[in-house]
Each structure stands twice: as structure tokens, then as C-alpha cells.
Short mmCIF file of C-alpha atoms in Angstrom, two decimals:
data_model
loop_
_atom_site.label_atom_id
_atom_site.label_comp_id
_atom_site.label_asym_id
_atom_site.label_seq_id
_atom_site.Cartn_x
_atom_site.Cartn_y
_atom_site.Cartn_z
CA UNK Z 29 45.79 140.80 38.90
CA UNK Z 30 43.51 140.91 35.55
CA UNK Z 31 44.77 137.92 34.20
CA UNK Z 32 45.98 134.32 35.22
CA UNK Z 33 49.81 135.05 35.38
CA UNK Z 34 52.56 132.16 34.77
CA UNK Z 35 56.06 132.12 35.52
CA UNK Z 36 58.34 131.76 33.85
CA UNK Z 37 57.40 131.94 30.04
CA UNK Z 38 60.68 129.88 28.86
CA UNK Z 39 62.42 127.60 30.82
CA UNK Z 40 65.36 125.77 29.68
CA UNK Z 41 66.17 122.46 31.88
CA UNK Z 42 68.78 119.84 32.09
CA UNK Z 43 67.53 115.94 31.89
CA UNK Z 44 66.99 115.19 35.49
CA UNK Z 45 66.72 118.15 36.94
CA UNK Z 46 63.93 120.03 39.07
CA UNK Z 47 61.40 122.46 37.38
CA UNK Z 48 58.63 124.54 38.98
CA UNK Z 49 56.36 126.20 37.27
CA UNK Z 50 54.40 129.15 38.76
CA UNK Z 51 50.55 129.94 38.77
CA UNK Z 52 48.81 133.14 39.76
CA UNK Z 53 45.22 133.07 39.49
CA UNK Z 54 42.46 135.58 38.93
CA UNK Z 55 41.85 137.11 42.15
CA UNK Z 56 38.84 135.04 44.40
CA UNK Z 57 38.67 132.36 41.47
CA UNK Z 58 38.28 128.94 43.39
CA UNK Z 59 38.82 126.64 40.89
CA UNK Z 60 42.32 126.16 39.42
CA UNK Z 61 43.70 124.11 36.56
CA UNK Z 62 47.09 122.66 35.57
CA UNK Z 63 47.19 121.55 31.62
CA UNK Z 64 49.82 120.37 29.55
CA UNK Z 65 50.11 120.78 25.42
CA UNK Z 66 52.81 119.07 23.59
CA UNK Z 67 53.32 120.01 20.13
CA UNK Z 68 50.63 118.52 17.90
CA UNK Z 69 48.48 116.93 20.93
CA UNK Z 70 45.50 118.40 22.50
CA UNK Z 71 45.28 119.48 26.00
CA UNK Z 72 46.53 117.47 28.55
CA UNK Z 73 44.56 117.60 31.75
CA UNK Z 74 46.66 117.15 34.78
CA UNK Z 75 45.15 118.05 38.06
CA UNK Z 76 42.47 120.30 39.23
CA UNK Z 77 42.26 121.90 42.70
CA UNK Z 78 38.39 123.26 43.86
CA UNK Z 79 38.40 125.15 47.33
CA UNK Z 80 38.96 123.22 50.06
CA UNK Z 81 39.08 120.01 49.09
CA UNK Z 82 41.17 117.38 47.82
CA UNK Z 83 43.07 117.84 44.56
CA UNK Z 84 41.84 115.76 41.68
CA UNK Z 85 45.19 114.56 40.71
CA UNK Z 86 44.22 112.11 38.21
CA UNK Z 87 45.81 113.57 35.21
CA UNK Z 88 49.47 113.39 36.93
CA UNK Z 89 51.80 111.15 34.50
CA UNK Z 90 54.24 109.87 36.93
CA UNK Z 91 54.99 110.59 40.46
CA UNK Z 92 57.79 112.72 38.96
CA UNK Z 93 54.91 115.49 38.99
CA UNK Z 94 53.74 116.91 42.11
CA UNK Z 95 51.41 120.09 42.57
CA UNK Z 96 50.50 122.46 45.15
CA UNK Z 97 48.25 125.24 45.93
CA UNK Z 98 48.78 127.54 49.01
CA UNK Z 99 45.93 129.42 50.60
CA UNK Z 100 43.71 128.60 47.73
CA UNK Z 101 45.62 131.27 45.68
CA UNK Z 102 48.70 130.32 44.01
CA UNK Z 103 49.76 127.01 42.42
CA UNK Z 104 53.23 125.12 41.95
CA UNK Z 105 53.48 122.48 39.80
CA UNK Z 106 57.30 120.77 39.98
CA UNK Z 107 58.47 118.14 37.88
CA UNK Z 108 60.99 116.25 39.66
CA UNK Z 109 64.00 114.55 37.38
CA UNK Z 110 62.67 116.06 33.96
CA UNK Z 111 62.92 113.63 30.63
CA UNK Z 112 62.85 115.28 27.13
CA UNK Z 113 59.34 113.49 27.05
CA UNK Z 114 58.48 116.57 29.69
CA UNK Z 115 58.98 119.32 27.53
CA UNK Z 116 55.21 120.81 26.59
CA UNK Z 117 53.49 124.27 27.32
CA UNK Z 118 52.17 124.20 30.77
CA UNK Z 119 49.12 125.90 31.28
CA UNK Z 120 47.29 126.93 34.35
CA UNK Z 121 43.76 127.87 34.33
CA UNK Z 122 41.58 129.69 36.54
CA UNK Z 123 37.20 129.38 37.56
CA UNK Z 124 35.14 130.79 39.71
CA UNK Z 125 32.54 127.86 39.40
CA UNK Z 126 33.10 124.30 37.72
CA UNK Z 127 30.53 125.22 34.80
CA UNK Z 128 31.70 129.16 33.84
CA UNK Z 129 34.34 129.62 31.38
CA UNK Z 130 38.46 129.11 32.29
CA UNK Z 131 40.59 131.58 32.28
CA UNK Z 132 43.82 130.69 30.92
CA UNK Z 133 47.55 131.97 31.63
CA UNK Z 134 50.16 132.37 28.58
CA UNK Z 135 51.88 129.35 29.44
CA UNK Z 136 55.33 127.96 30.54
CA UNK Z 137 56.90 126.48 27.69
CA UNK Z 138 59.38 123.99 29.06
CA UNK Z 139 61.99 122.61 26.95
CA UNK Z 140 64.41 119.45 28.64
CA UNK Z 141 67.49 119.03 26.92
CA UNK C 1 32.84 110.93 32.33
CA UNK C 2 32.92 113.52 29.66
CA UNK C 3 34.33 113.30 26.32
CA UNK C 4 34.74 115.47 23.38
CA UNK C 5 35.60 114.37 19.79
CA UNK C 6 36.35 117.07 17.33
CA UNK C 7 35.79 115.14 13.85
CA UNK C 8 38.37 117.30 11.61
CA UNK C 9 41.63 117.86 12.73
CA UNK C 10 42.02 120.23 10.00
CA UNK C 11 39.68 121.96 8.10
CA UNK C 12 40.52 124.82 4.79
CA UNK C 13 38.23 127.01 3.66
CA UNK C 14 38.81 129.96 1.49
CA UNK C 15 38.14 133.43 2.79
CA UNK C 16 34.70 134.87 2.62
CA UNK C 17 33.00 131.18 2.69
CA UNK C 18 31.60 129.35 5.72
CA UNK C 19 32.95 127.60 8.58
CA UNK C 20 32.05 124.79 10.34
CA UNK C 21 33.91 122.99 12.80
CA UNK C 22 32.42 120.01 14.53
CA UNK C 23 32.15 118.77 17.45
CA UNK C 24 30.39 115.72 19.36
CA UNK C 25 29.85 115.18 23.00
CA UNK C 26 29.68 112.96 25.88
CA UNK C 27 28.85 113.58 29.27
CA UNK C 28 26.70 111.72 32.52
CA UNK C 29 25.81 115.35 33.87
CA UNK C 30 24.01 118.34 32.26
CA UNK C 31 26.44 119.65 30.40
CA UNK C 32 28.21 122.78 30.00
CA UNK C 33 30.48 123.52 26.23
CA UNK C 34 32.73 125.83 25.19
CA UNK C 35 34.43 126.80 22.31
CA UNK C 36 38.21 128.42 22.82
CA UNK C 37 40.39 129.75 20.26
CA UNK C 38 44.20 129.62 20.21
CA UNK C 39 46.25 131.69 17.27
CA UNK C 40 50.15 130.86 16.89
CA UNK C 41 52.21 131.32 20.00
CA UNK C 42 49.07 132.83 21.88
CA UNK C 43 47.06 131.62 24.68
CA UNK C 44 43.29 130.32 24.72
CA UNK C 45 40.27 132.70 24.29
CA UNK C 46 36.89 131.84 24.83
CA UNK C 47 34.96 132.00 21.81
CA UNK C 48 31.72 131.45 23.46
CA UNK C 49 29.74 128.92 26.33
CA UNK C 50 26.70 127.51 26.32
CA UNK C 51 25.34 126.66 29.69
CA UNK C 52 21.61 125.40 29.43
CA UNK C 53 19.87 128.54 28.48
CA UNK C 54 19.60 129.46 24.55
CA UNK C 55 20.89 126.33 22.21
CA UNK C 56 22.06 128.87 19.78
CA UNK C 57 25.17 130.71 21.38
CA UNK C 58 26.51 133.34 19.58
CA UNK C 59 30.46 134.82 20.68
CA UNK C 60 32.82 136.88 19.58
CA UNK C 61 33.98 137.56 16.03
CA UNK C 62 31.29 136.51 14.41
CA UNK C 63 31.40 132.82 15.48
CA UNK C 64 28.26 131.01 16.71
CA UNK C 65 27.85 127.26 18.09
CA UNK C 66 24.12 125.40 18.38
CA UNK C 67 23.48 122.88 21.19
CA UNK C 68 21.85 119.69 19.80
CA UNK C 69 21.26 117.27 22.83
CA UNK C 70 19.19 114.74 20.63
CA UNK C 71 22.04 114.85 18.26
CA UNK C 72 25.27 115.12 21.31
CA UNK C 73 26.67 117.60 18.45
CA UNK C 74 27.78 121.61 19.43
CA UNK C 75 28.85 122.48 15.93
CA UNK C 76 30.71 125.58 15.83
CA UNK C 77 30.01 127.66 12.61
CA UNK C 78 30.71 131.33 10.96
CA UNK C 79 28.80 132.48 7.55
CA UNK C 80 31.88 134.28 6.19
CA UNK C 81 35.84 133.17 7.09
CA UNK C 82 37.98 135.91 7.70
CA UNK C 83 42.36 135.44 7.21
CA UNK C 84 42.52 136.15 10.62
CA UNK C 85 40.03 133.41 11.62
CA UNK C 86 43.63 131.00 10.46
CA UNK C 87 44.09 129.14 14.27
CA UNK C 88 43.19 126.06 16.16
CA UNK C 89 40.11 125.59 18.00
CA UNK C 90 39.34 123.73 20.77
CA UNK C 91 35.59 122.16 21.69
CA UNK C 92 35.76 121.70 25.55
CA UNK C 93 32.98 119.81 28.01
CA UNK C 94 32.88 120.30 31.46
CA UNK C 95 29.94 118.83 34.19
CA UNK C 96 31.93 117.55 37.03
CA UNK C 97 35.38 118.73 38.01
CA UNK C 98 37.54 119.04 34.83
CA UNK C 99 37.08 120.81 31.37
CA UNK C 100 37.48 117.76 29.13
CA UNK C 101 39.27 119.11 25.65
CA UNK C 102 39.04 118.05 22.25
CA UNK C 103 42.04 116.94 20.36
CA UNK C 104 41.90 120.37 17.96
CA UNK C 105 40.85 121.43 14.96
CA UNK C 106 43.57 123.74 12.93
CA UNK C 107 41.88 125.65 10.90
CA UNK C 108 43.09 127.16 7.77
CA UNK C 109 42.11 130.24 5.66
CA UNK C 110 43.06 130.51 1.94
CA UNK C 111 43.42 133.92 -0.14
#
């Protein structure tokens, strides 16, 4: 597509419940981002996949967040047993190379209640 | 490591007069900078990159950001604010494998 595309925009969750949040990059973009913004913070980095090889996964708050990227397209980022403490917008990001601007998605804003 | 410290988190100026939004860096590897841009209930927009070539990076809407290595600084400025300027902006680093954020800076345009 032209764009990174998220799914969905809203999403409305239980406490302890499953989430997954959907990324689509931009077409033949290698690089891909998961971020996290909760109202009045800054931008939350939470793992970055590049290619090939290994996920930096650094950013991941709790093993309650897992991600995954299939065939170096699409992402999945699932947060297992959400807390209220979860809800943020997610965004995903997309590169081509780790020093050219990201492109960024509209979001997933994820509210636990 | 990289880190980026945006030294207002807000800043008001009243339309017509100049803007400047700062922004200091850290960073073990040549660096690359950005500026991005995110109005109300929007997404981010680059606002423009500087990647070793020119210090002086001009982007869109009038918006320009200089590259001061001696100084770690990439300042982002604009002679004349404009209402729809009103939004928070974010100064970003990147040389390894993440783009390192700033907290934010919200800024605000007065009639």
C-alpha cells in the first residue's frame, strides 16, 4: 500500500484479556518499528525488527508483550492479560534503511477497562 | 546509546513571531536527526532529516533545523508562527537500530 496501515484504530479490551494489534508496512521497507504513546509521555520504543535478523526486543515491558513479523512484511504485536496500565496508542513504523526517515501508521489506540 | 532531550516541554508564541524549539543530542555513532510533527488525533509527519550533508536542513512548512556537532544542539526554528503550526513536536536520533525520541515539545500559537 502507500502508507503503513494499522489495525484496528480503536480497540476496546477487558482487564486480562488478549489484544493484537496489526502492522502493514510500506511495501519492500526492511526495517519495522513497534512504539507506544501514553497520554502525556513521549514515545515509547518497544521493539525493532531489521531483515533477517534477530528482533531487538529491548523495549518490551513485561513478557505480557510478544511481537512477530512474518516474511519480513507484516507485524503482530499481542499483549497477553492486558492491565489498564496497557492502554496507549500503538504505533508501528516502517524504514527502508536504519538512518532514512520512519514512516508511521495512524495508530491503535487501545483502551483496557 | 543515543539520547535526545527536548529542553521545553511547552513553548507559546504568538502568531507571526518566531519559533524555536530545542533540542540536544547524544549519540556514539554519526548521527542521523529528525524532526516529526504530530497535530491532535493525527499521526507523525516528518518535518525534515538531516543526515551528514548540509547542517542547515530546511522541511516543510516553512520549518528549518541547523546541525551543531560542537554544540550536540539541532534546534528546530521558523521566522514567522502560523495558528496552524499549534501541535507537538518530536526531536528524534537514530545511529544504530532504533529512532531514539524526545519527550515532546507542545507547542502553542496565540491570536
Amino acid at each position: 500500500g502507500a502508507g503503513v496501515s494499522q489495525s484496528p484504530s480503536n480497540k476496546v479490551t477487558e482487564k486480562g484479556k488478549d489484544v493484537e494489534l496489526r502492522c502493514d508496512p510500506i511495501s519492500g521497507h526492511t526495517a519495522l518499528y513497534w512504539y507506544r504513546q501514553s497520554l502525556g509521555q513521549g514515545l515509547e520504543f518497544l521493539i525493532y525488527f531489521q531483515g533477517n535478523s534477530a528482533p531487538d526486543k529491548s523495549g518490551l515491558p513485561s513478557d505480557r508483550f510478544s511481537a512477530e513479523r512474518t516474511g519480513g512484511s507484516v507485524s503482530t504485536l499481542t499483549i497477553q492479560r492486558t492491565q489498564q496500565e496497557d492502554s496507549a496508542v500503538y504505533l508501528c513504523a516502517s524504514t527502508n534503511q536504519g538512518n532514512t526517515e520512519a514512516f508511521f501508521g495512524q495508530g491503535t489506540r487501545l483502551t483496557v477497562v | 546509546a543515543q539520547s535526545v532531550t527536548q529542553l521545553d516541554s511547552h513553548v507559546s508564541v504568538s502568531e507571526g513571531t518566531p519559533v524555536l524549539l530545542r533540542c540536544n543530542y547524544s549519540s556514539s555513532y554519526s548521527p542521523s536527526l529528525f524532526w516529526y510533527v504530530q497535530h491532535p488525533n493525527k499521526g507523525l509527519q516528518l518535518l525534515l532529516k538531516y543526515t551528514s550533508a548540509a547542517t542547515l536542513v530546511k522541511g516543510i512548512n516553512g520549518f528549518e533545523a541547523e546541525f551543531k556537532k560542537s554544540e550536540t544542539s539541532f534546534h528546530l526554528t521558523k521566522p514567522s508562527a502560523h495558528m496552524s503550526d499549534a501541535a507537538e513536536y518530536f526531536c528524534v536520533v537514530t545511529g544504530g537500530n532504533k529512532l531514539v525520541f524526545g519527550a515532546g515539545t507542545i507547542l502553542r500559537v496565540k491570536s
